[in-house]
Coordinates of C-alpha atoms in Angstrom, one line a residue:
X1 CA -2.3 47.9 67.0
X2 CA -5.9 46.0 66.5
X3 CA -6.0 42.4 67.7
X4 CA -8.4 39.9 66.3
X5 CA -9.2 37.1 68.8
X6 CA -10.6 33.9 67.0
X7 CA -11.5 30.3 67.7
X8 CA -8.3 28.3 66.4
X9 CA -7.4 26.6 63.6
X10 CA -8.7 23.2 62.3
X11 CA -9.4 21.7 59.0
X12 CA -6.3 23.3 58.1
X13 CA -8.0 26.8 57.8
X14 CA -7.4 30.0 60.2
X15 CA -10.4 28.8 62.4
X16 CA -12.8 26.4 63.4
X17 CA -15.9 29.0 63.2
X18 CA -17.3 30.6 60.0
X19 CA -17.5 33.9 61.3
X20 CA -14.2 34.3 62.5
X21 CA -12.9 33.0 59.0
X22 CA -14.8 35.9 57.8
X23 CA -13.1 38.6 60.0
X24 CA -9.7 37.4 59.3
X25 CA -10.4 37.9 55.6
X26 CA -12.0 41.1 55.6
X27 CA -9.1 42.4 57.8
X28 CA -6.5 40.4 55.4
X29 CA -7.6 42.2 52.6
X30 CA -8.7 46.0 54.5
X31 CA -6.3 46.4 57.0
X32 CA -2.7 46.7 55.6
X33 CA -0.3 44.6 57.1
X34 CA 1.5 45.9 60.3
X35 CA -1.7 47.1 61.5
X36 CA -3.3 44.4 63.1
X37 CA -2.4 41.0 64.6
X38 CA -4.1 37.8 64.8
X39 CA -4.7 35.5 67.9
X40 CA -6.0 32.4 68.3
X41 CA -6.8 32.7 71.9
X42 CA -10.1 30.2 71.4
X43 CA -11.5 31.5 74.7
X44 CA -14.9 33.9 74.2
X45 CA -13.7 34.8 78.1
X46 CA -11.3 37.2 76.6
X47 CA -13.7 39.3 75.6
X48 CA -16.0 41.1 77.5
X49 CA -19.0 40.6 74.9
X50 CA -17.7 37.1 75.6
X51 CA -18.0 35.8 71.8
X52 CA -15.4 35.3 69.3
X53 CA -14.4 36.9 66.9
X54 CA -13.7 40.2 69.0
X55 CA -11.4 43.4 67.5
X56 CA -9.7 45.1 70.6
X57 CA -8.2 48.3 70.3
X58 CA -6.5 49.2 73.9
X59 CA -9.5 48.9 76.2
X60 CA -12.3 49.2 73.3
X61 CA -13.3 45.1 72.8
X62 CA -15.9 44.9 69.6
X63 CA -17.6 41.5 68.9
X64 CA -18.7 39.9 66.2
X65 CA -18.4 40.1 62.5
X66 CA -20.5 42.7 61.6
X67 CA -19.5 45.2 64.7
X68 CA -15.8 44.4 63.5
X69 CA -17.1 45.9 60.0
X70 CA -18.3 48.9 61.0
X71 CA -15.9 49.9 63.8
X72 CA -13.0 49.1 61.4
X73 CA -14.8 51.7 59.2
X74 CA -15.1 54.5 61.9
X75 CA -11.8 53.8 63.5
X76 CA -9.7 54.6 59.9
X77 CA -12.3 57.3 59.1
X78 CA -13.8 55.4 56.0
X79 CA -9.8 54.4 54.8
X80 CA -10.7 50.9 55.2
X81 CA -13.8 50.1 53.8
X82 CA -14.3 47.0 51.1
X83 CA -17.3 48.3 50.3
X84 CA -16.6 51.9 49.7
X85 CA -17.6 52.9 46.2
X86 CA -19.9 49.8 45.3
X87 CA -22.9 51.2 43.1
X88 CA -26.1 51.6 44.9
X89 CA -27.8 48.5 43.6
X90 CA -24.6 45.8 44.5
X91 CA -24.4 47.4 47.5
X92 CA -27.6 46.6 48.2
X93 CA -27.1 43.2 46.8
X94 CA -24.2 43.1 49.5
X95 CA -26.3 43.8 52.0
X96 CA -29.2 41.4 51.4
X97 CA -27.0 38.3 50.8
X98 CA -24.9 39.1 53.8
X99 CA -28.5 38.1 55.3
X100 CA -28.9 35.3 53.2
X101 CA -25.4 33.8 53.8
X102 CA -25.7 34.1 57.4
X103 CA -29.2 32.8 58.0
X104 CA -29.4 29.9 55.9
X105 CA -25.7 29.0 55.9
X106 CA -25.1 28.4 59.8
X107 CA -28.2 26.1 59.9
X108 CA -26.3 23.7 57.4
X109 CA -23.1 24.0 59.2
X110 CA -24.6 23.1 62.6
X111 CA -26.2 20.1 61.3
X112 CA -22.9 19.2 59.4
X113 CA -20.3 19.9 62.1
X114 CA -22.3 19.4 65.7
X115 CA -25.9 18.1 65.4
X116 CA -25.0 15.1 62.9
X117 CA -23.5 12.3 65.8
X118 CA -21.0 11.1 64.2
X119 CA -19.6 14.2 62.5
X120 CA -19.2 15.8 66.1
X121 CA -18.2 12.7 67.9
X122 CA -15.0 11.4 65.7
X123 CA -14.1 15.0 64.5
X124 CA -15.2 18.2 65.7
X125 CA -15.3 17.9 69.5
X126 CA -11.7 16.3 69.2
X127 CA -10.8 19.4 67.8
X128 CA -11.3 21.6 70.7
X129 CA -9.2 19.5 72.7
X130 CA -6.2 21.1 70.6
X131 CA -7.1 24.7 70.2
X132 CA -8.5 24.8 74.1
X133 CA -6.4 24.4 77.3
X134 CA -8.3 22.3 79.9
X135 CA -10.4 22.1 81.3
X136 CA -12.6 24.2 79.0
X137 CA -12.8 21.2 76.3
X138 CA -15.3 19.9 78.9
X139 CA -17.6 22.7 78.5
X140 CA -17.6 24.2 75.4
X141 CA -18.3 21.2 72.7
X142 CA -21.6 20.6 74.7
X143 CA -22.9 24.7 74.7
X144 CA -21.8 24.9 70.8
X145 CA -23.4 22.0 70.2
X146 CA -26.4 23.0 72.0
X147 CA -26.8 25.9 70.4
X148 CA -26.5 24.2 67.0
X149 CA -29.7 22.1 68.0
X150 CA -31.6 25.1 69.0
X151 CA -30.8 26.8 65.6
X152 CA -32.4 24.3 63.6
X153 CA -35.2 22.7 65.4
X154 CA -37.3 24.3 62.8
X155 CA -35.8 22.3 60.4
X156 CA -37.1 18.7 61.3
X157 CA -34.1 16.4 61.6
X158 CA -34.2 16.0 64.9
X159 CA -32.7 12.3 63.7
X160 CA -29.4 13.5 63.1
X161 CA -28.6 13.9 66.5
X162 CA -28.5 9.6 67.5
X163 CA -26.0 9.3 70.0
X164 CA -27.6 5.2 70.6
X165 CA -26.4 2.4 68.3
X166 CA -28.9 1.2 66.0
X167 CA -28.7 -2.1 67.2
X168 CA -29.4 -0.5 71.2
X169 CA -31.3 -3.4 73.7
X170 CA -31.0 -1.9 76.6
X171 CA -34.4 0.1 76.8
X172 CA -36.3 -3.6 78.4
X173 CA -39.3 -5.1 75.8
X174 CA -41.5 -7.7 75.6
X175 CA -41.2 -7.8 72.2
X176 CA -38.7 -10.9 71.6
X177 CA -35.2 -9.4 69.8
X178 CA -36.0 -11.3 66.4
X179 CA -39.3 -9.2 66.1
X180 CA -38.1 -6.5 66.6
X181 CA -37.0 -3.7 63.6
X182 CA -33.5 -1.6 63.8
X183 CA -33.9 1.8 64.6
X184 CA -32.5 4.4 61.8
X185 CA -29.7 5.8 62.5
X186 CA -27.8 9.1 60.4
X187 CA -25.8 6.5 59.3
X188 CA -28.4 3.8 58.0
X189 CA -30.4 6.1 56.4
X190 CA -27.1 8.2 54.1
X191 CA -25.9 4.8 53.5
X192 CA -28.9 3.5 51.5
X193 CA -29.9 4.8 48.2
X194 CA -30.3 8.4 47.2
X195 CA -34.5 8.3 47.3
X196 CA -34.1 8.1 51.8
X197 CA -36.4 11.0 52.9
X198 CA -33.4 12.1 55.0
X199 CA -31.0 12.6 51.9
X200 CA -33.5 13.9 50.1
X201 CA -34.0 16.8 52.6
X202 CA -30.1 17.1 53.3
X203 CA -29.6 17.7 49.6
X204 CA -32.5 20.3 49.3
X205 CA -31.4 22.3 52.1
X206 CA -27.8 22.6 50.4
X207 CA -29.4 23.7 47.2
X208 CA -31.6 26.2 48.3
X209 CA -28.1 27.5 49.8
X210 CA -25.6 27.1 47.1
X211 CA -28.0 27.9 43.9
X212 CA -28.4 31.6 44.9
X213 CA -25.5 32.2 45.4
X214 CA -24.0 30.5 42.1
X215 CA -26.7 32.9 40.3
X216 CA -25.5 36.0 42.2
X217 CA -22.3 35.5 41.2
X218 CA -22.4 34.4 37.6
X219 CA -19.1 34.9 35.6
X220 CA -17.8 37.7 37.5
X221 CA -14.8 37.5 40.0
X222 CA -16.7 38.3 43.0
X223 CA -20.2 37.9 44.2
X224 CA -21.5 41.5 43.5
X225 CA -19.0 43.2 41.3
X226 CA -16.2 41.8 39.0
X227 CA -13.4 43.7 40.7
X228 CA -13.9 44.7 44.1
X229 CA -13.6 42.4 46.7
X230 CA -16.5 43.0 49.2
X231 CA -17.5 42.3 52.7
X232 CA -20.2 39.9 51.3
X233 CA -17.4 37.6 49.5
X234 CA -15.4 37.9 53.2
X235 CA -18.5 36.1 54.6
X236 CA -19.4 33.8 52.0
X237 CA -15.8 32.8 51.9
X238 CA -16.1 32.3 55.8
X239 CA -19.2 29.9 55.0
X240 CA -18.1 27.7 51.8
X241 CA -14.7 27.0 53.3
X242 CA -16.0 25.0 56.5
X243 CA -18.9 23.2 54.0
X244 CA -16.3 22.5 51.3
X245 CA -12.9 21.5 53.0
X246 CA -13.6 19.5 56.4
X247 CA -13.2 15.8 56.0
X248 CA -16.0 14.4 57.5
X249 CA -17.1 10.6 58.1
X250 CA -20.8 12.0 56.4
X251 CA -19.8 14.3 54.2
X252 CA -23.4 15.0 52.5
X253 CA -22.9 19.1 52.7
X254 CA -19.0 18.9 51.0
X255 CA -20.5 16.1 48.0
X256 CA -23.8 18.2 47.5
X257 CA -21.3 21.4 47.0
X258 CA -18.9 19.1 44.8
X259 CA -21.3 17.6 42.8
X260 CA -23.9 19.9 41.5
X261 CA -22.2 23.4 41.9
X262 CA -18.3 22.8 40.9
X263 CA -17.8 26.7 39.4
X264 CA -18.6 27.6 43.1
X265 CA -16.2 24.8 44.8
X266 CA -13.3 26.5 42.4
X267 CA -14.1 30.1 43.5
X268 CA -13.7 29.0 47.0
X269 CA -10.3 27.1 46.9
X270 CA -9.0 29.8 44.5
X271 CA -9.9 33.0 47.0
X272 CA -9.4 30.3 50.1
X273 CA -5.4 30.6 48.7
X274 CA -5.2 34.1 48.1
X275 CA -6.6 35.4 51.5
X276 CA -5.5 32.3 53.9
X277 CA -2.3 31.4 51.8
X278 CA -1.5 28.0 50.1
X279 CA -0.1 26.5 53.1
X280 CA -2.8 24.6 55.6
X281 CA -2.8 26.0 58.4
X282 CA -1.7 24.3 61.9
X283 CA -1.2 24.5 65.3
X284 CA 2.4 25.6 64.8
X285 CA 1.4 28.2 62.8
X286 CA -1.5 29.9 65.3
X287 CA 0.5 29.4 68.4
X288 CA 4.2 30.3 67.0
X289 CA 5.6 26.9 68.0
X290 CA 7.8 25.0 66.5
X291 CA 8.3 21.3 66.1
X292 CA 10.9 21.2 69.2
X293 CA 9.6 24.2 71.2
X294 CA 12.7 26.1 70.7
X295 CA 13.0 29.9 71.0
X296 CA 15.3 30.3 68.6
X297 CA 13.2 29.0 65.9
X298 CA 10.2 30.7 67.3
X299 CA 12.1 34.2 66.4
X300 CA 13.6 32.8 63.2
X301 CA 9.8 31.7 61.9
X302 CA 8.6 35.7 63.1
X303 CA 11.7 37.3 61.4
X304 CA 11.0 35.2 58.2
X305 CA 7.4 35.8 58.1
X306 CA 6.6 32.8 56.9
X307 CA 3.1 32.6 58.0
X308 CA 0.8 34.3 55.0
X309 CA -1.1 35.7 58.4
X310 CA 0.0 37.7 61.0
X311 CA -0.2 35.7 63.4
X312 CA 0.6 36.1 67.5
X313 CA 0.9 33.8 70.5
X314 CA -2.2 34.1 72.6
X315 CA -1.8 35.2 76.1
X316 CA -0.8 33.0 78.2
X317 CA -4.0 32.9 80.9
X318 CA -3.4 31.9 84.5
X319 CA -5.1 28.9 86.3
X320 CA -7.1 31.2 87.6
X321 CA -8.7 33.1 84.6
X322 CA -9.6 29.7 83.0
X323 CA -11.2 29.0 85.9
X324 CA -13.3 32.0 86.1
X325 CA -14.3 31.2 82.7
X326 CA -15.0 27.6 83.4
X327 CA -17.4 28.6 86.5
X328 CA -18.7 31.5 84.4
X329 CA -20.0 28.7 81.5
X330 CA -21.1 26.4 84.7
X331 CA -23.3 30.0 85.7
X332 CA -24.9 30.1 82.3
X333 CA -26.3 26.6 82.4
X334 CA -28.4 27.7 85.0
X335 CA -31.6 29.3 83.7
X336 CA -32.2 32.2 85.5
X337 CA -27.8 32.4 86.2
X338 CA -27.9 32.2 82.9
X339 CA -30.3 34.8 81.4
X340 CA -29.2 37.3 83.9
X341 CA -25.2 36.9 82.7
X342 CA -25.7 37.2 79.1
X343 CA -28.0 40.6 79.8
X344 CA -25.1 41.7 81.4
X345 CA -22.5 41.6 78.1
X346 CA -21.4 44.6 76.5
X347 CA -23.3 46.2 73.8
X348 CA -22.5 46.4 70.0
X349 CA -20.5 49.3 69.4
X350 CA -22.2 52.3 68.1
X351 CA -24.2 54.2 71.0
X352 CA -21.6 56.3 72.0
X353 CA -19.2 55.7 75.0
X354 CA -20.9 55.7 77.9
X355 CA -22.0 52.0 76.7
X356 CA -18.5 51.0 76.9
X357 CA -16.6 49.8 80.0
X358 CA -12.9 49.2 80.1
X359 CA -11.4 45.3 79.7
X360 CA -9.9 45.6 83.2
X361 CA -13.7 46.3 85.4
X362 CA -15.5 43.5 83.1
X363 CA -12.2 40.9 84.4
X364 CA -12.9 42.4 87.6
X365 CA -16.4 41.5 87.8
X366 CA -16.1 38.8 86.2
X367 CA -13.4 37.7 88.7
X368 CA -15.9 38.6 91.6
X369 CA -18.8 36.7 90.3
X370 CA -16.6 33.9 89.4
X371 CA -15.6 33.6 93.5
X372 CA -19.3 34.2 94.5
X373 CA -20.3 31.2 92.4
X374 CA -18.0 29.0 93.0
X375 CA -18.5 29.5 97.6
X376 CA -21.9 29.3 96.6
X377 CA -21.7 26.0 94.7
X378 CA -19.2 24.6 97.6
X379 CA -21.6 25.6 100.5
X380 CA -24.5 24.0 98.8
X381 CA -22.3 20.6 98.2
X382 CA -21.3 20.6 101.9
X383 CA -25.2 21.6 102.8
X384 CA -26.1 18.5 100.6
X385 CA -23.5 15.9 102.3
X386 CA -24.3 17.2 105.6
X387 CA -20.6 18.3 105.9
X388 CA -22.5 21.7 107.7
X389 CA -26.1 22.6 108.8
X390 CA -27.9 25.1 109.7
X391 CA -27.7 27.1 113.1
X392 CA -30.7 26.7 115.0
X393 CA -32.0 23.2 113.2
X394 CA -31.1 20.1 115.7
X395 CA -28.9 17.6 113.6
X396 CA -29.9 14.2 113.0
X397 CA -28.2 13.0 115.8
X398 CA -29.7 15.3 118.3
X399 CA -33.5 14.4 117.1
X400 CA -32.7 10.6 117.1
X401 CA -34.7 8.7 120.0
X402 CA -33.2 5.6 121.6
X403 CA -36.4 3.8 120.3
X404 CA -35.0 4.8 116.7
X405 CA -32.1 2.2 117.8
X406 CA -34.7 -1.1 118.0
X407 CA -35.3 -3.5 121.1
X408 CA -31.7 -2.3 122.0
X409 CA -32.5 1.3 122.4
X410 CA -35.8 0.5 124.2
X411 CA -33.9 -1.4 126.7
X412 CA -31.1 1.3 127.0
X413 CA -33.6 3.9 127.7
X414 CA -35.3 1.9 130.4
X415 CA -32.5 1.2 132.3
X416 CA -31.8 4.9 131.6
X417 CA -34.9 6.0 133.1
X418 CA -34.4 4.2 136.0
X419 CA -31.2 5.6 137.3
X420 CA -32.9 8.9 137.1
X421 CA -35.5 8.0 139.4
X422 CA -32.5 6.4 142.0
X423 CA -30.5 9.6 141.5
X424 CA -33.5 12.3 141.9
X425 CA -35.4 10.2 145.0
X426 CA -31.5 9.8 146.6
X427 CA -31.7 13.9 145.9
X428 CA -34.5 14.3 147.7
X429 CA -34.0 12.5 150.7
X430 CA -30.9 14.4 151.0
X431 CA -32.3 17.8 150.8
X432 CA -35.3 17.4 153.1
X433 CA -35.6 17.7 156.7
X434 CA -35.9 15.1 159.2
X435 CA -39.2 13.9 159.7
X436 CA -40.8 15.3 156.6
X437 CA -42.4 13.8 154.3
X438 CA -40.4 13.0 150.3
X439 CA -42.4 13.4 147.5
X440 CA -41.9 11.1 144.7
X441 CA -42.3 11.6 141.0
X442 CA -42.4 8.1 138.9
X443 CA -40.9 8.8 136.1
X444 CA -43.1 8.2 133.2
X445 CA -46.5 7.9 135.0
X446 CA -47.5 11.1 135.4
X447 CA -48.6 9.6 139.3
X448 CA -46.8 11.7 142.3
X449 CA -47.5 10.1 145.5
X450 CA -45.9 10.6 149.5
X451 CA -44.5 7.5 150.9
X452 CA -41.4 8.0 153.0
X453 CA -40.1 10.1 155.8
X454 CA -36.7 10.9 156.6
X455 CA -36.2 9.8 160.2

């Protein structure tokens, strides 16, 4: 039995993340049903390529969309294959959009979904809170959204991401408050008229997305033939979906889609019911729960089949494989943590065996390097507080001098210094003979000098 793994629902689709909208459609429509299952486990730490979605066949784990495509393909012996049969020339057309869909199509979603403020502050990051247990809500909305940024810095809207009020005084100035002029914020500038350079370069960047694609597809069915369904209309469908249904609070991606390319909007919500179902998605549907958590109607809702997906609980992780994930993320906001952990993931699937290790030694090592990290981040905390130190280095304590203590100190190690000298010359006289003379050391002085006898 395969099992897909994807991020869970939201927006009332299968998932919150294109290309595991894309997986669960190409399986939908491949695989027959009883073959495979679908999880919304919503933790890449499943996986040993740790990225979702992920196919795992007994010990074999394959990540990512197009590694799901092609291992599908070798693991039915070419049975289940959307693509098998396309002529030469919308194959190749499959091929080369596949490209286009994929690299011009995340850029708009990450500046729609995580690098636009108030998009990701009021609705996506909320949603992780319902498809992740804690405390992994606390890590993952940041790295996604990170990643988002990094993705398109090319494009120059850098002003989409304004976390600061427009109306911010905190920053100090000379410059008296009735001098001085707002700031823009994402909001400002999409709420003024359609000639703002920042809707004007919103609106171009969804074009340049959705015109190609309307032209590709024409009047035909699909986007490369008029009756096959292909892996290309899988990832498209992925795409569209998560620009066309989300409610957002700046919904410029959804309206640009609505407004100037409606034939494309219907081919979306149309194929969106035939390969997701009618029904919107939930929460009860992913996790197999029902309203009042009873058992009974957990096995009455699987016996029905009432979900248009085949849907399974995901496992149900211990305390102490979420934290290994959680100090695991921690390990890969270090740089050089980091880059040496994500060398470390599995290959794509393809070279042969010996590139693939079993589920159980990548938990294992994962497990280990989990422990390591974590006694290495609680020895440095204790190192920093001063909770431990180093053997061999005196403590403060031992290096303090009594003149470190003021006129106080000084006077304490006077009348220190003095006792010495009454207990080593009382010493003295005792261990001489009689008649000798006792040498005495001042303390201090550096003078020694002969001046009694011991009669």
């Amino acid at each position: 039995m395969l099992e897909l793994h994807v991020w869970g629902p939201a927006f009332g689709l299968p998932s919150i993340d294109a290309h595991c909208l894309a997986a669960i459609a190409y399986l939908q429509q491949a695989v027959p049903r009883g073959k495979w299952q679908l999880i919304a486990s919503s933790d890449p730490g499943v996986s040993p390529s740790k990225s979702l979605p992920a196919l795992r066949n007994g010990d074999i784990w394959i990540g990512g969309f197009r590694n799901i495509f092609h291992y599908v393909a070798q693991f039915s012996a070419g049975e289940w294959i959307l693509d098998a049969g396309l002529p030469e020339q919308e194959s190749a057309d499959c091929i080369a959009f596949s490209s286009f869909v994929e690299s011009h199509g995340q850029p708009l979603l990450d500046l729609s979904l995580y690098v636009s403020s108030q998009n990701y502050t009021s609705t996506t990051r909320p949603l992780y809170n319902t498809i992740q247990s804690f405390p992994l809500p606390y890590l993952t909305p940041p790295s996604v959204r990170a990643a988002a940024k990094a993705r398109t810095s090319h494009l120059g809207l850098s002003s989409l991401d304004i976390d600061t009020d427009a109306n911010d005084t905190t920053e100090p100035s000379i410059i008296p408050a009735s001098l001085r002029r707002p700031k823009n914020t994402v909001s400002s500038l999409l709420a003024k008229s359609p000639e703002t350079s920042a809707q004007i370069r919103l609106t171009a960047l969804a074009i340049d997305f959705f015109e190609p694609l309307q032209h590709l597809r024409g009047k035909k069915a699909y986007f490369v033939s008029d009756s096959q369904f292909s892996s290309l209309d899988c990832l498209a469908l992925g795409y569209l979906t998560l620009m066309l249904v989300p409610e957002l609070p700046q919904p410029w991606l959804s309206r640009t889609m609505k407004e100037k390319f409606p034939s494309l909007c219907t081919w979306t919500e149309e194929l969106r019911e035939t390969v997701f179902g009618k029904e919107k998605v939930t929460l009860e549907d992913a996790f197999l729960i029902s309203s009042n958590d009873s058992e009974l109607d957990v096995r009455l809702k699987r016996l029905r089949g009432r979900s248009h997906l085949p849907w399974k609980p995901p496992y149900n992780r211990g305390a102490l494989d979420v934290g290994g994930v959680f100090l695991s993320g921690l390990a890969e906001s270090i740089p050089i943590v980091g880059t040496l952990s994500k060398s470390t993931r599995m290959k794509p699937h393809g070279k042969g065996k010996e590139d693939e290790m079993p589920a159980s030694s990548w938990r294992y090592l994962g497990l280990v390097g989990s422990v390591i990290a974590g006694l290495g981040m609680g020895i440095g905390y204790m190192l920093h507080q001063g909770i431990i130190s180093i053997p061999g280095e005196e403590s403060e304590r031992e290096r303090q001098r009594p003149s470190d203590l003021g006129y106080l100190g000084e006077a304490l190690g006077f009348y220190g210094n003095q006792t010495d000298i009454m207990a080593q010359r009382q010493m003295a006289m005792e261990s001489q003979p009689h008649g000798e003379p006792v040498v005495e050391v001042e303390v201090g002085s550096g003078m020694v000098r002969s001046t009694e006898t011991v009669s």
